[in-house]
Amino acid sequence: MSRYDPKSIEPKWQTAWDDAGVFTARHDPAKPKYYVLEMFPYPSGRIHMGHVRNYTMGDVVARYKAAQGFSVLHPMGWDAFGMPAENAAMERGGHPKDWTYGNIADMRAQMKPLGLSIDWSREFATCDPEYYGKQQAMFIDMMAAGLVYRKAAVVNWDPVDMTVLANEQVIDGKGWRSNAPVERRELTQWFFKISDYSGELLDALDGLTNWPDKVRLMQANWIGKSRGLQFAFSTHGAPEGFDRIEVYTTRPDTLMGASFAAISPDHPLAKHLERHDPAVAAFLAECRKGGTTAEAMETAEKIGMDTGITVMHPFDNDWQLPVYIANFVLMDYGTGAIFGCPAHDQRDFEFASKYGLAIEPVFVAEAGAPAALTEAFVPMKSERVHYIRGFAGAEVQTGDEAILAAIEACEARGIGRGVTNYRLRDWGISRQRYWGCPIPVIHCEACGVVPEKKENLPVELPYDVTFDIPGNPLDRHPTWRDCTCPSCGAPARRETDTMDTFMDSSWYYARFTAPHATTPTDLAEADYWMNVDQYIGGIEHAILHLLYSRFFARAMHATGHLPAKAIEPFNALFTQGMVTHEIYQTRDAKGRPVYHLPEDVTDGKLADGTAVEIIPSAKMSKSKKNVVDPMHIIEAFGADTARWFVMSDSPPERDVEWTASGAEATFKHLSRVWALCSRIGDMPADHAGVGDNDLAKATAKAVDEVTRAIESFAFNKAIATLYGFTNTLAKANASTPAMKQAIRTMAQLMQPMTPHMSESIWSYQGGEGLCARAPWPVADPALLIDDTVILPIQINGKRRAEISVPTDMPASEVEKLALADEAVVKFLGGAAVKKIIVVPGRIINVVI
Ligand code: ANZ
Ligand code: ZN
């Protein structure tokens, strides 16, 4: 065997795998299946080390499961719609489609050299008309099933460019191109009824025991279940038709501390007042300034306007509360109206302080005396507090107890009813953008909104569009936009909104089970392959992507596109850590930081000798230039080194720091394995050794440990074991057949991490067929039993030494060995031994 040369062996084995179709997923009812999926990438054009780590993890699992005898599905595709393609077209000209497919080709070419065990025959991009046409078919089915509806919702509106902006296009409250302050505007938009599933999506989290707890918790918080009281205030001085205002509260125990009521600027009463009162109209216009991002809403100053209307406190006919319109009350939560209790809610406290409203505590700390409040007193609901203006239950009780008692008391008095609310909003999927899946409906003057006929799908995006003016090119494309009504044949207009790209990634896992089917899924295939057994991806997708996928799987089941067992599509989820790197920095003449690529820095210096400042490792990012290009690493060391290194140093859920020295050390190790293989190959066939049994035991131990480590996602431990096993093998003195057997097993154990090198070793040492197809080695349990045991020696109750003895040695022999032990002799210093007790297999006690 020649020198380790990844450049020649890696392409060779990749071709061999392809030729043999090793990674083609086969629907084989006789075999158990295993579906491993990594979150598919956005085709930005370059793969980065994070991708390498993510896909290597999936690959380790896929290769391991294949060797275990599973029929494995390990696919790859592209999450290909979205804004960057349009931005590129706007900034550099060209077409989003060409940009996207060009990037896909580049990234595929960068991914292939990694030797991933992917079934490329199943590849698709979400911007393929064959894919998004099926998504349109499902949209139409979901419309028919009542899972989709239209309603007015606010968008970010750029008043200069006269266009809707995505949240990412709003920078500091201004349009990214026009720099004009963004306004909120209402448009009719499409929504999915995910809120119908709030309770189910929450409850089913309990069953996802192979998901990280933190992801389940984040989802639960996002769904946000709360129990509260809904009741109506009677109004005084309100316009006709508004004699009651419904409010929702999660703290009915604080009703005695109410000092105002407030309605949302989007509340029907506010809108009514707007039409008749210019001051209200001006105030609402003020409220509509600023974007719709969560951040914009959070940080917006809290403002209110007294409407002059009052409401009567439900417990006291003589107690009137003023009604404000307040910008922090959202229309789409609860009832869009609240009562404020400034003493126990910080927002209400600030509001009351600003508008001179009363701040009356309802409860105080259990021990403390009432003091003047400088901020709202908001203890945990589980804490016991002393109610000074309570109306239900004991004086001292927990918030939780008081709330339940308050709901009961109110219900008994006929004031409202206990209700459960969820924070989860319906999923708005309308985007006023070009590069997305067109919503397949038509607007007809006579018939209203009519779904496109299925035989006309896909509704394909027109290619002849330009991006030189702001706005959605579909809106100004007459031949695409104008059409005939599928129902009455009259001239009509296509919907020009496209779907949120989260839709595209909400069902791709299902499409992979039958990527060429003429229907969205093939139920027989879905039935065999679903669910995804192991899903792997970044924690940044912990909430939306996973929640939408869980909802969409249910909606697909409801419309006959997935079997019932697939409504929770991901059996197990793993969220991997990031790849980090040190940051190298110098400063320019004005003292501003200038960053340098790792490849331009040697021993802390630039090529011209300038020393760089080294900033501790952080997530690799282009802006800080602390990136290494996987292509350069593969070029220098080969894919196996890159794969081994990203799996080696830390547990996969933690960050791993990429260092040049670490990569070199990995390459050296693999070279050592190669040389060892070479040496074993050169051993005379009849070479006899004395260590065959020891080697067999060490091999069994390695098999056992690596198997367990991979099963438990402890890839770094598997690698640590393999380092140790390499040393054992290098020192072993065994017969040629035993050495060959051991290194073949090592090749198999390394195969998930270093598949190319493993194939070379396997074939060189006479392994049959491809290593990638060889069944996973099994450790003989008899070889795993240790035949020696280490016994601690206690002298007068204190541990002073230990000895290693054969497990079956008689106690009398063990006594002799213990007393002859060097450390024991030294400690005794000639003292007489009164007693010695051997507890077999456990301990030796000596009394002096
Ligand atoms: C009175 C009160 C007193 C409240 C108090 C809180 C503390 P969670 O628990 O997160 O679900 N609220 C209700 N609807 C709202 C809306 N549409 N927009 C903004 N705020 C709204 O939040 C429920 C609490 O948030 C409710 O309980 C209500 O204020 C407010 F010491 O009612 B509370
Ligand atoms: Zn019509």
mmCIF file with all atom_site columns, N, CA and C in Angstrom, residues 82-83 86-87 90 150-158 161-167 169 176 185-191 292 428-439 443 461 467 469-476 480 495-501:
data_model
loop_
_atom_site.group_PDB
_atom_site.id
_atom_site.type_symbol
_atom_site.label_atom_id
_atom_site.label_alt_id
_atom_site.label_comp_id
_atom_site.label_asym_id
_atom_site.label_entity_id
_atom_site.label_seq_id
_atom_site.pdbx_PDB_ins_code
_atom_site.Cartn_x
_atom_site.Cartn_y
_atom_site.Cartn_z
_atom_site.occupancy
_atom_site.B_iso_or_equiv
_atom_site.pdbx_formal_charge
_atom_site.auth_seq_id
_atom_site.auth_comp_id
_atom_site.auth_asym_id
_atom_site.auth_atom_id
_atom_site.pdbx_PDB_model_num
ATOM 1   N N  . GLY A 1 82  ? -37.210 32.154 -1.817  1.00 0.00 ? 82  GLY A N  1
ATOM 2   C CA . GLY A 1 82  ? -36.934 33.126 -0.768  1.00 0.00 ? 82  GLY A CA 1
ATOM 3   C C  . GLY A 1 82  ? -36.297 34.394 -1.285  1.00 0.00 ? 82  GLY A C  1
ATOM 4   N N  . MET A 1 83  ? -36.226 35.341 -0.379  1.00 0.00 ? 83  MET A N  1
ATOM 5   C CA . MET A 1 83  ? -35.812 36.689 -0.738  1.00 0.00 ? 83  MET A CA 1
ATOM 6   C C  . MET A 1 83  ? -34.415 36.866 -1.292  1.00 0.00 ? 83  MET A C  1
ATOM 7   N N  . GLU A 1 86  ? -34.240 37.185 -4.937  1.00 0.00 ? 86  GLU A N  1
ATOM 8   C CA . GLU A 1 86  ? -34.786 38.429 -5.500  1.00 0.00 ? 86  GLU A CA 1
ATOM 9   C C  . GLU A 1 86  ? -33.854 39.602 -5.227  1.00 0.00 ? 86  GLU A C  1
ATOM 10  N N  . ASN A 1 87  ? -33.267 39.597 -4.031  1.00 0.00 ? 87  ASN A N  1
ATOM 11  C CA . ASN A 1 87  ? -32.318 40.670 -3.724  1.00 0.00 ? 87  ASN A CA 1
ATOM 12  C C  . ASN A 1 87  ? -31.150 40.648 -4.696  1.00 0.00 ? 87  ASN A C  1
ATOM 13  N N  . MET A 1 90  ? -32.171 42.126 -7.860  1.00 0.00 ? 90  MET A N  1
ATOM 14  C CA . MET A 1 90  ? -32.297 43.583 -7.777  1.00 0.00 ? 90  MET A CA 1
ATOM 15  C C  . MET A 1 90  ? -30.940 44.258 -7.744  1.00 0.00 ? 90  MET A C  1
ATOM 16  N N  . ARG A 1 150 ? -59.170 33.609 4.421   1.00 0.00 ? 150 ARG A N  1
ATOM 17  C CA . ARG A 1 150 ? -58.615 34.945 4.166   1.00 0.00 ? 150 ARG A CA 1
ATOM 18  C C  . ARG A 1 150 ? -59.123 35.906 5.223   1.00 0.00 ? 150 ARG A C  1
ATOM 19  N N  . LYS A 1 151 ? -58.253 36.802 5.634   1.00 0.00 ? 151 LYS A N  1
ATOM 20  C CA . LYS A 1 151 ? -58.721 37.885 6.503   1.00 0.00 ? 151 LYS A CA 1
ATOM 21  C C  . LYS A 1 151 ? -57.756 39.061 6.380   1.00 0.00 ? 151 LYS A C  1
ATOM 22  N N  . ALA A 1 152 ? -58.210 40.196 6.862   1.00 0.00 ? 152 ALA A N  1
ATOM 23  C CA . ALA A 1 152 ? -57.360 41.378 6.805   1.00 0.00 ? 152 ALA A CA 1
ATOM 24  C C  . ALA A 1 152 ? -56.266 41.250 7.857   1.00 0.00 ? 152 ALA A C  1
ATOM 25  N N  . ALA A 1 153 ? -55.062 41.606 7.474   1.00 0.00 ? 153 ALA A N  1
ATOM 26  C CA . ALA A 1 153 ? -53.963 41.579 8.436   1.00 0.00 ? 153 ALA A CA 1
ATOM 27  C C  . ALA A 1 153 ? -52.987 42.685 8.075   1.00 0.00 ? 153 ALA A C  1
ATOM 28  N N  . VAL A 1 154 ? -52.190 43.061 9.087   1.00 0.00 ? 154 VAL A N  1
ATOM 29  C CA . VAL A 1 154 ? -51.292 44.180 8.829   1.00 0.00 ? 154 VAL A CA 1
ATOM 30  C C  . VAL A 1 154 ? -49.979 43.727 8.205   1.00 0.00 ? 154 VAL A C  1
ATOM 31  N N  . VAL A 1 155 ? -49.464 44.557 7.315   1.00 0.00 ? 155 VAL A N  1
ATOM 32  C CA . VAL A 1 155 ? -48.166 44.306 6.685   1.00 0.00 ? 155 VAL A CA 1
ATOM 33  C C  . VAL A 1 155 ? -47.331 45.574 6.850   1.00 0.00 ? 155 VAL A C  1
ATOM 34  N N  . ASN A 1 156 ? -46.034 45.434 6.576   1.00 0.00 ? 156 ASN A N  1
ATOM 35  C CA . ASN A 1 156 ? -45.150 46.602 6.554   1.00 0.00 ? 156 ASN A CA 1
ATOM 36  C C  . ASN A 1 156 ? -45.297 47.270 5.190   1.00 0.00 ? 156 ASN A C  1
ATOM 37  N N  . TRP A 1 157 ? -45.631 48.525 5.203   1.00 0.00 ? 157 TRP A N  1
ATOM 38  C CA . TRP A 1 157 ? -45.858 49.225 3.939   1.00 0.00 ? 157 TRP A CA 1
ATOM 39  C C  . TRP A 1 157 ? -44.828 50.340 3.785   1.00 0.00 ? 157 TRP A C  1
ATOM 40  N N  . ASP A 1 158 ? -44.139 50.307 2.644   1.00 0.00 ? 158 ASP A N  1
ATOM 41  C CA . ASP A 1 158 ? -43.165 51.354 2.333   1.00 0.00 ? 158 ASP A CA 1
ATOM 42  C C  . ASP A 1 158 ? -43.883 52.416 1.510   1.00 0.00 ? 158 ASP A C  1
ATOM 43  N N  . ASP A 1 161 ? -41.702 53.561 -1.871  1.00 0.00 ? 161 ASP A N  1
ATOM 44  C CA . ASP A 1 161 ? -41.632 52.540 -2.914  1.00 0.00 ? 161 ASP A CA 1
ATOM 45  C C  . ASP A 1 161 ? -43.001 51.929 -3.210  1.00 0.00 ? 161 ASP A C  1
ATOM 46  N N  . MET A 1 162 ? -43.998 52.268 -2.411  1.00 0.00 ? 162 MET A N  1
ATOM 47  C CA . MET A 1 162 ? -45.356 51.765 -2.595  1.00 0.00 ? 162 MET A CA 1
ATOM 48  C C  . MET A 1 162 ? -45.357 50.240 -2.656  1.00 0.00 ? 162 MET A C  1
ATOM 49  N N  . THR A 1 163 ? -44.704 49.637 -1.689  1.00 0.00 ? 163 THR A N  1
ATOM 50  C CA . THR A 1 163 ? -44.620 48.177 -1.722  1.00 0.00 ? 163 THR A CA 1
ATOM 51  C C  . THR A 1 163 ? -44.665 47.599 -0.321  1.00 0.00 ? 163 THR A C  1
ATOM 52  N N  . VAL A 1 164 ? -45.052 46.339 -0.246  1.00 0.00 ? 164 VAL A N  1
ATOM 53  C CA . VAL A 1 164 ? -45.040 45.624 1.015   1.00 0.00 ? 164 VAL A CA 1
ATOM 54  C C  . VAL A 1 164 ? -43.611 45.162 1.285   1.00 0.00 ? 164 VAL A C  1
ATOM 55  N N  . LEU A 1 165 ? -43.188 45.277 2.521   1.00 0.00 ? 165 LEU A N  1
ATOM 56  C CA . LEU A 1 165 ? -41.836 44.838 2.872   1.00 0.00 ? 165 LEU A CA 1
ATOM 57  C C  . LEU A 1 165 ? -41.891 43.620 3.785   1.00 0.00 ? 165 LEU A C  1
ATOM 58  N N  . ALA A 1 166 ? -40.948 42.720 3.581   1.00 0.00 ? 166 ALA A N  1
ATOM 59  C CA . ALA A 1 166 ? -40.785 41.618 4.527   1.00 0.00 ? 166 ALA A CA 1
ATOM 60  C C  . ALA A 1 166 ? -40.150 42.189 5.795   1.00 0.00 ? 166 ALA A C  1
ATOM 61  N N  . ASN A 1 167 ? -40.305 41.491 6.931   1.00 0.00 ? 167 ASN A N  1
ATOM 62  C CA . ASN A 1 167 ? -39.720 41.991 8.172   1.00 0.00 ? 167 ASN A CA 1
ATOM 63  C C  . ASN A 1 167 ? -38.227 42.259 8.040   1.00 0.00 ? 167 ASN A C  1
ATOM 64  N N  . GLN A 1 169 ? -36.734 43.350 5.616   1.00 0.00 ? 169 GLN A N  1
ATOM 65  C CA . GLN A 1 169 ? -36.453 44.537 4.801   1.00 0.00 ? 169 GLN A CA 1
ATOM 66  C C  . GLN A 1 169 ? -36.723 45.823 5.555   1.00 0.00 ? 169 GLN A C  1
ATOM 67  N N  . TRP A 1 176 ? -35.686 49.364 3.508   1.00 0.00 ? 176 TRP A N  1
ATOM 68  C CA . TRP A 1 176 ? -34.261 49.136 3.241   1.00 0.00 ? 176 TRP A CA 1
ATOM 69  C C  . TRP A 1 176 ? -33.791 49.874 1.992   1.00 0.00 ? 176 TRP A C  1
ATOM 70  N N  . ARG A 1 185 ? -50.107 48.583 7.377   1.00 0.00 ? 185 ARG A N  1
ATOM 71  C CA . ARG A 1 185 ? -51.253 48.671 6.500   1.00 0.00 ? 185 ARG A CA 1
ATOM 72  C C  . ARG A 1 185 ? -52.029 47.376 6.523   1.00 0.00 ? 185 ARG A C  1
ATOM 73  N N  . GLU A 1 186 ? -53.325 47.468 6.344   1.00 0.00 ? 186 GLU A N  1
ATOM 74  C CA . GLU A 1 186 ? -54.118 46.231 6.324   1.00 0.00 ? 186 GLU A CA 1
ATOM 75  C C  . GLU A 1 186 ? -54.313 45.732 4.910   1.00 0.00 ? 186 GLU A C  1
ATOM 76  N N  . LEU A 1 187 ? -54.072 44.464 4.700   1.00 0.00 ? 187 LEU A N  1
ATOM 77  C CA . LEU A 1 187 ? -54.313 43.826 3.403   1.00 0.00 ? 187 LEU A CA 1
ATOM 78  C C  . LEU A 1 187 ? -55.051 42.522 3.675   1.00 0.00 ? 187 LEU A C  1
ATOM 79  N N  . THR A 1 188 ? -55.825 42.080 2.698   1.00 0.00 ? 188 THR A N  1
ATOM 80  C CA . THR A 1 188 ? -56.459 40.781 2.848   1.00 0.00 ? 188 THR A CA 1
ATOM 81  C C  . THR A 1 188 ? -55.425 39.712 2.518   1.00 0.00 ? 188 THR A C  1
ATOM 82  N N  . GLN A 1 189 ? -55.253 38.777 3.422   1.00 0.00 ? 189 GLN A N  1
ATOM 83  C CA . GLN A 1 189 ? -54.195 37.789 3.258   1.00 0.00 ? 189 GLN A CA 1
ATOM 84  C C  . GLN A 1 189 ? -54.693 36.394 3.581   1.00 0.00 ? 189 GLN A C  1
ATOM 85  N N  . TRP A 1 190 ? -53.884 35.438 3.166   1.00 0.00 ? 190 TRP A N  1
ATOM 86  C CA . TRP A 1 190 ? -54.234 34.029 3.368   1.00 0.00 ? 190 TRP A CA 1
ATOM 87  C C  . TRP A 1 190 ? -53.674 33.501 4.686   1.00 0.00 ? 190 TRP A C  1
ATOM 88  N N  . PHE A 1 191 ? -54.479 32.687 5.368   1.00 0.00 ? 191 PHE A N  1
ATOM 89  C CA . PHE A 1 191 ? -54.063 32.120 6.663   1.00 0.00 ? 191 PHE A CA 1
ATOM 90  C C  . PHE A 1 191 ? -54.363 30.635 6.737   1.00 0.00 ? 191 PHE A C  1
ATOM 91  N N  . THR A 1 292 ? -44.143 45.840 11.664  1.00 0.00 ? 292 THR A N  1
ATOM 92  C CA . THR A 1 292 ? -44.939 44.810 12.325  1.00 0.00 ? 292 THR A CA 1
ATOM 93  C C  . THR A 1 292 ? -44.061 43.782 13.027  1.00 0.00 ? 292 THR A C  1
ATOM 94  N N  . GLY A 1 428 ? -50.104 33.236 8.933   1.00 0.00 ? 428 GLY A N  1
ATOM 95  C CA . GLY A 1 428 ? -50.275 34.059 7.729   1.00 0.00 ? 428 GLY A CA 1
ATOM 96  C C  . GLY A 1 428 ? -49.248 33.657 6.691   1.00 0.00 ? 428 GLY A C  1
ATOM 97  N N  . ILE A 1 429 ? -49.721 33.188 5.542   1.00 0.00 ? 429 ILE A N  1
ATOM 98  C CA . ILE A 1 429 ? -48.762 32.656 4.558   1.00 0.00 ? 429 ILE A CA 1
ATOM 99  C C  . ILE A 1 429 ? -48.630 33.536 3.314   1.00 0.00 ? 429 ILE A C  1
ATOM 100 N N  . SER A 1 430 ? -49.394 34.621 3.229   1.00 0.00 ? 430 SER A N  1
ATOM 101 C CA . SER A 1 430 ? -49.301 35.482 2.035   1.00 0.00 ? 430 SER A CA 1
ATOM 102 C C  . SER A 1 430 ? -48.003 36.264 2.032   1.00 0.00 ? 430 SER A C  1
ATOM 103 N N  . ARG A 1 431 ? -47.316 36.227 0.914   1.00 0.00 ? 431 ARG A N  1
ATOM 104 C CA . ARG A 1 431 ? -46.140 37.083 0.735   1.00 0.00 ? 431 ARG A CA 1
ATOM 105 C C  . ARG A 1 431 ? -46.310 37.818 -0.587  1.00 0.00 ? 431 ARG A C  1
ATOM 106 N N  . GLN A 1 432 ? -46.055 39.117 -0.556  1.00 0.00 ? 432 GLN A N  1
ATOM 107 C CA . GLN A 1 432 ? -46.227 39.891 -1.785  1.00 0.00 ? 432 GLN A CA 1
ATOM 108 C C  . GLN A 1 432 ? -44.907 39.902 -2.537  1.00 0.00 ? 432 GLN A C  1
ATOM 109 N N  . ARG A 1 433 ? -44.436 38.696 -2.879  1.00 0.00 ? 433 ARG A N  1
ATOM 110 C CA . ARG A 1 433 ? -43.120 38.531 -3.487  1.00 0.00 ? 433 ARG A CA 1
ATOM 111 C C  . ARG A 1 433 ? -43.227 37.604 -4.679  1.00 0.00 ? 433 ARG A C  1
ATOM 112 N N  . TYR A 1 434 ? -42.219 37.679 -5.520  1.00 0.00 ? 434 TYR A N  1
ATOM 113 C CA . TYR A 1 434 ? -42.199 36.851 -6.721  1.00 0.00 ? 434 TYR A CA 1
ATOM 114 C C  . TYR A 1 434 ? -41.677 35.436 -6.461  1.00 0.00 ? 434 TYR A C  1
ATOM 115 N N  . TRP A 1 435 ? -40.505 35.328 -5.811  1.00 0.00 ? 435 TRP A N  1
ATOM 116 C CA . TRP A 1 435 ? -39.794 34.039 -5.776  1.00 0.00 ? 435 TRP A CA 1
ATOM 117 C C  . TRP A 1 435 ? -40.343 33.125 -4.682  1.00 0.00 ? 435 TRP A C  1
ATOM 118 N N  . GLY A 1 436 ? -41.530 32.599 -4.934  1.00 0.00 ? 436 GLY A N  1
ATOM 119 C CA . GLY A 1 436 ? -42.193 31.704 -3.998  1.00 0.00 ? 436 GLY A CA 1
ATOM 120 C C  . GLY A 1 436 ? -43.258 30.928 -4.753  1.00 0.00 ? 436 GLY A C  1
ATOM 121 N N  . CYS A 1 437 ? -43.935 30.058 -4.044  1.00 0.00 ? 437 CYS A N  1
ATOM 122 C CA . CYS A 1 437 ? -44.955 29.222 -4.692  1.00 0.00 ? 437 CYS A CA 1
ATOM 123 C C  . CYS A 1 437 ? -46.242 30.032 -4.868  1.00 0.00 ? 437 CYS A C  1
ATOM 124 N N  . PRO A 1 438 ? -46.706 30.231 -6.103  1.00 0.00 ? 438 PRO A N  1
ATOM 125 C CA . PRO A 1 438 ? -47.934 31.008 -6.302  1.00 0.00 ? 438 PRO A CA 1
ATOM 126 C C  . PRO A 1 438 ? -49.129 30.351 -5.607  1.00 0.00 ? 438 PRO A C  1
ATOM 127 N N  . ILE A 1 439 ? -49.948 31.172 -4.980  1.00 0.00 ? 439 ILE A N  1
ATOM 128 C CA . ILE A 1 439 ? -51.169 30.668 -4.347  1.00 0.00 ? 439 ILE A CA 1
ATOM 129 C C  . ILE A 1 439 ? -52.165 30.396 -5.475  1.00 0.00 ? 439 ILE A C  1
ATOM 130 N N  . HIS A 1 443 ? -59.355 35.248 -8.758  1.00 0.00 ? 443 HIS A N  1
ATOM 131 C CA . HIS A 1 443 ? -60.388 36.165 -8.277  1.00 0.00 ? 443 HIS A CA 1
ATOM 132 C C  . HIS A 1 443 ? -61.320 36.502 -9.435  1.00 0.00 ? 443 HIS A C  1
ATOM 133 N N  . LEU A 1 461 ? -44.547 30.027 -12.162 1.00 0.00 ? 461 LEU A N  1
ATOM 134 C CA . LEU A 1 461 ? -44.098 31.417 -12.157 1.00 0.00 ? 461 LEU A CA 1
ATOM 135 C C  . LEU A 1 461 ? -43.681 31.800 -13.577 1.00 0.00 ? 461 LEU A C  1
ATOM 136 N N  . PHE A 1 467 ? -36.801 43.150 -12.190 1.00 0.00 ? 467 PHE A N  1
ATOM 137 C CA . PHE A 1 467 ? -36.744 43.560 -10.786 1.00 0.00 ? 467 PHE A CA 1
ATOM 138 C C  . PHE A 1 467 ? -36.201 44.979 -10.651 1.00 0.00 ? 467 PHE A C  1
ATOM 139 N N  . ILE A 1 469 ? -37.972 47.738 -10.758 1.00 0.00 ? 469 ILE A N  1
ATOM 140 C CA . ILE A 1 469 ? -38.835 48.605 -9.955  1.00 0.00 ? 469 ILE A CA 1
ATOM 141 C C  . ILE A 1 469 ? -39.328 47.814 -8.745  1.00 0.00 ? 469 ILE A C  1
ATOM 142 N N  . PRO A 1 470 ? -39.543 48.538 -7.629  1.00 0.00 ? 470 PRO A N  1
ATOM 143 C CA . PRO A 1 470 ? -39.964 47.832 -6.421  1.00 0.00 ? 470 PRO A CA 1
ATOM 144 C C  . PRO A 1 470 ? -41.333 47.182 -6.592  1.00 0.00 ? 470 PRO A C  1
ATOM 145 N N  . GLY A 1 471 ? -41.631 46.287 -5.682  1.00 0.00 ? 471 GLY A N  1
ATOM 146 C CA . GLY A 1 471 ? -42.942 45.653 -5.704  1.00 0.00 ? 471 GLY A CA 1
ATOM 147 C C  . GLY A 1 471 ? -42.871 44.263 -6.292  1.00 0.00 ? 471 GLY A C  1
ATOM 148 N N  . ASN A 1 472 ? -44.030 43.625 -6.339  1.00 0.00 ? 472 ASN A N  1
ATOM 149 C CA . ASN A 1 472 ? -44.109 42.245 -6.802  1.00 0.00 ? 472 ASN A CA 1
ATOM 150 C C  . ASN A 1 472 ? -44.305 42.214 -8.316  1.00 0.00 ? 472 ASN A C  1
ATOM 151 N N  . PRO A 1 473 ? -43.337 41.652 -9.066  1.00 0.00 ? 473 PRO A N  1
ATOM 152 C CA . PRO A 1 473 ? -43.451 41.635 -10.537 1.00 0.00 ? 473 PRO A CA 1
ATOM 153 C C  . PRO A 1 473 ? -44.712 40.916 -11.024 1.00 0.00 ? 473 PRO A C  1
ATOM 154 N N  . LEU A 1 474 ? -45.252 40.013 -10.190 1.00 0.00 ? 474 LEU A N  1
ATOM 155 C CA . LEU A 1 474 ? -46.463 39.306 -10.622 1.00 0.00 ? 474 LEU A CA 1
ATOM 156 C C  . LEU A 1 474 ? -47.644 40.273 -10.748 1.00 0.00 ? 474 LEU A C  1
ATOM 157 N N  . ASP A 1 475 ? -47.610 41.332 -9.933  1.00 0.00 ? 475 ASP A N  1
ATOM 158 C CA . ASP A 1 475 ? -48.692 42.318 -9.971  1.00 0.00 ? 475 ASP A CA 1
ATOM 159 C C  . ASP A 1 475 ? -48.722 43.082 -11.286 1.00 0.00 ? 475 ASP A C  1
ATOM 160 N N  . ARG A 1 476 ? -47.569 43.172 -11.933 1.00 0.00 ? 476 ARG A N  1
ATOM 161 C CA . ARG A 1 476 ? -47.539 43.989 -13.157 1.00 0.00 ? 476 ARG A CA 1
ATOM 162 C C  . ARG A 1 476 ? -47.247 43.125 -14.373 1.00 0.00 ? 476 ARG A C  1
ATOM 163 N N  . TRP A 1 480 ? -49.759 36.998 -17.290 1.00 0.00 ? 480 TRP A N  1
ATOM 164 C CA . TRP A 1 480 ? -49.791 35.964 -16.256 1.00 0.00 ? 480 TRP A CA 1
ATOM 165 C C  . TRP A 1 480 ? -50.965 36.222 -15.328 1.00 0.00 ? 480 TRP A C  1
ATOM 166 N N  . GLU A 1 495 ? -54.439 35.302 -8.230  1.00 0.00 ? 495 GLU A N  1
ATOM 167 C CA . GLU A 1 495 ? -53.846 35.758 -6.974  1.00 0.00 ? 495 GLU A CA 1
ATOM 168 C C  . GLU A 1 495 ? -52.360 35.988 -7.242  1.00 0.00 ? 495 GLU A C  1
ATOM 169 N N  . THR A 1 496 ? -51.839 37.125 -6.803  1.00 0.00 ? 496 THR A N  1
ATOM 170 C CA . THR A 1 496 ? -50.416 37.386 -7.041  1.00 0.00 ? 496 THR A CA 1
ATOM 171 C C  . THR A 1 496 ? -49.566 37.182 -5.790  1.00 0.00 ? 496 THR A C  1
ATOM 172 N N  . ASP A 1 497 ? -50.219 36.862 -4.658  1.00 0.00 ? 497 ASP A N  1
ATOM 173 C CA . ASP A 1 497 ? -49.423 36.529 -3.469  1.00 0.00 ? 497 ASP A CA 1
ATOM 174 C C  . ASP A 1 497 ? -48.792 35.150 -3.662  1.00 0.00 ? 497 ASP A C  1
ATOM 175 N N  . THR A 1 498 ? -47.611 35.002 -3.115  1.00 0.00 ? 498 THR A N  1
ATOM 176 C CA . THR A 1 498 ? -46.980 33.681 -3.094  1.00 0.00 ? 498 THR A CA 1
ATOM 177 C C  . THR A 1 498 ? -46.936 33.196 -1.646  1.00 0.00 ? 498 THR A C  1
ATOM 178 N N  . MET A 1 499 ? -46.590 31.911 -1.463  1.00 0.00 ? 499 MET A N  1
ATOM 179 C CA . MET A 1 499 ? -46.646 31.337 -0.113  1.00 0.00 ? 499 MET A CA 1
ATOM 180 C C  . MET A 1 499 ? -45.350 31.581 0.661   1.00 0.00 ? 499 MET A C  1
ATOM 181 N N  . ASP A 1 500 ? -45.525 31.786 1.961   1.00 0.00 ? 500 ASP A N  1
ATOM 182 C CA . ASP A 1 500 ? -44.404 31.820 2.900   1.00 0.00 ? 500 ASP A CA 1
ATOM 183 C C  . ASP A 1 500 ? -43.498 30.607 2.620   1.00 0.00 ? 500 ASP A C  1
ATOM 184 N N  . THR A 1 501 ? -42.195 30.835 2.571   1.00 0.00 ? 501 THR A N  1
ATOM 185 C CA . THR A 1 501 ? -41.307 29.707 2.246   1.00 0.00 ? 501 THR A CA 1
ATOM 186 C C  . THR A 1 501 ? -41.285 28.653 3.362   1.00 0.00 ? 501 THR A C  1
#
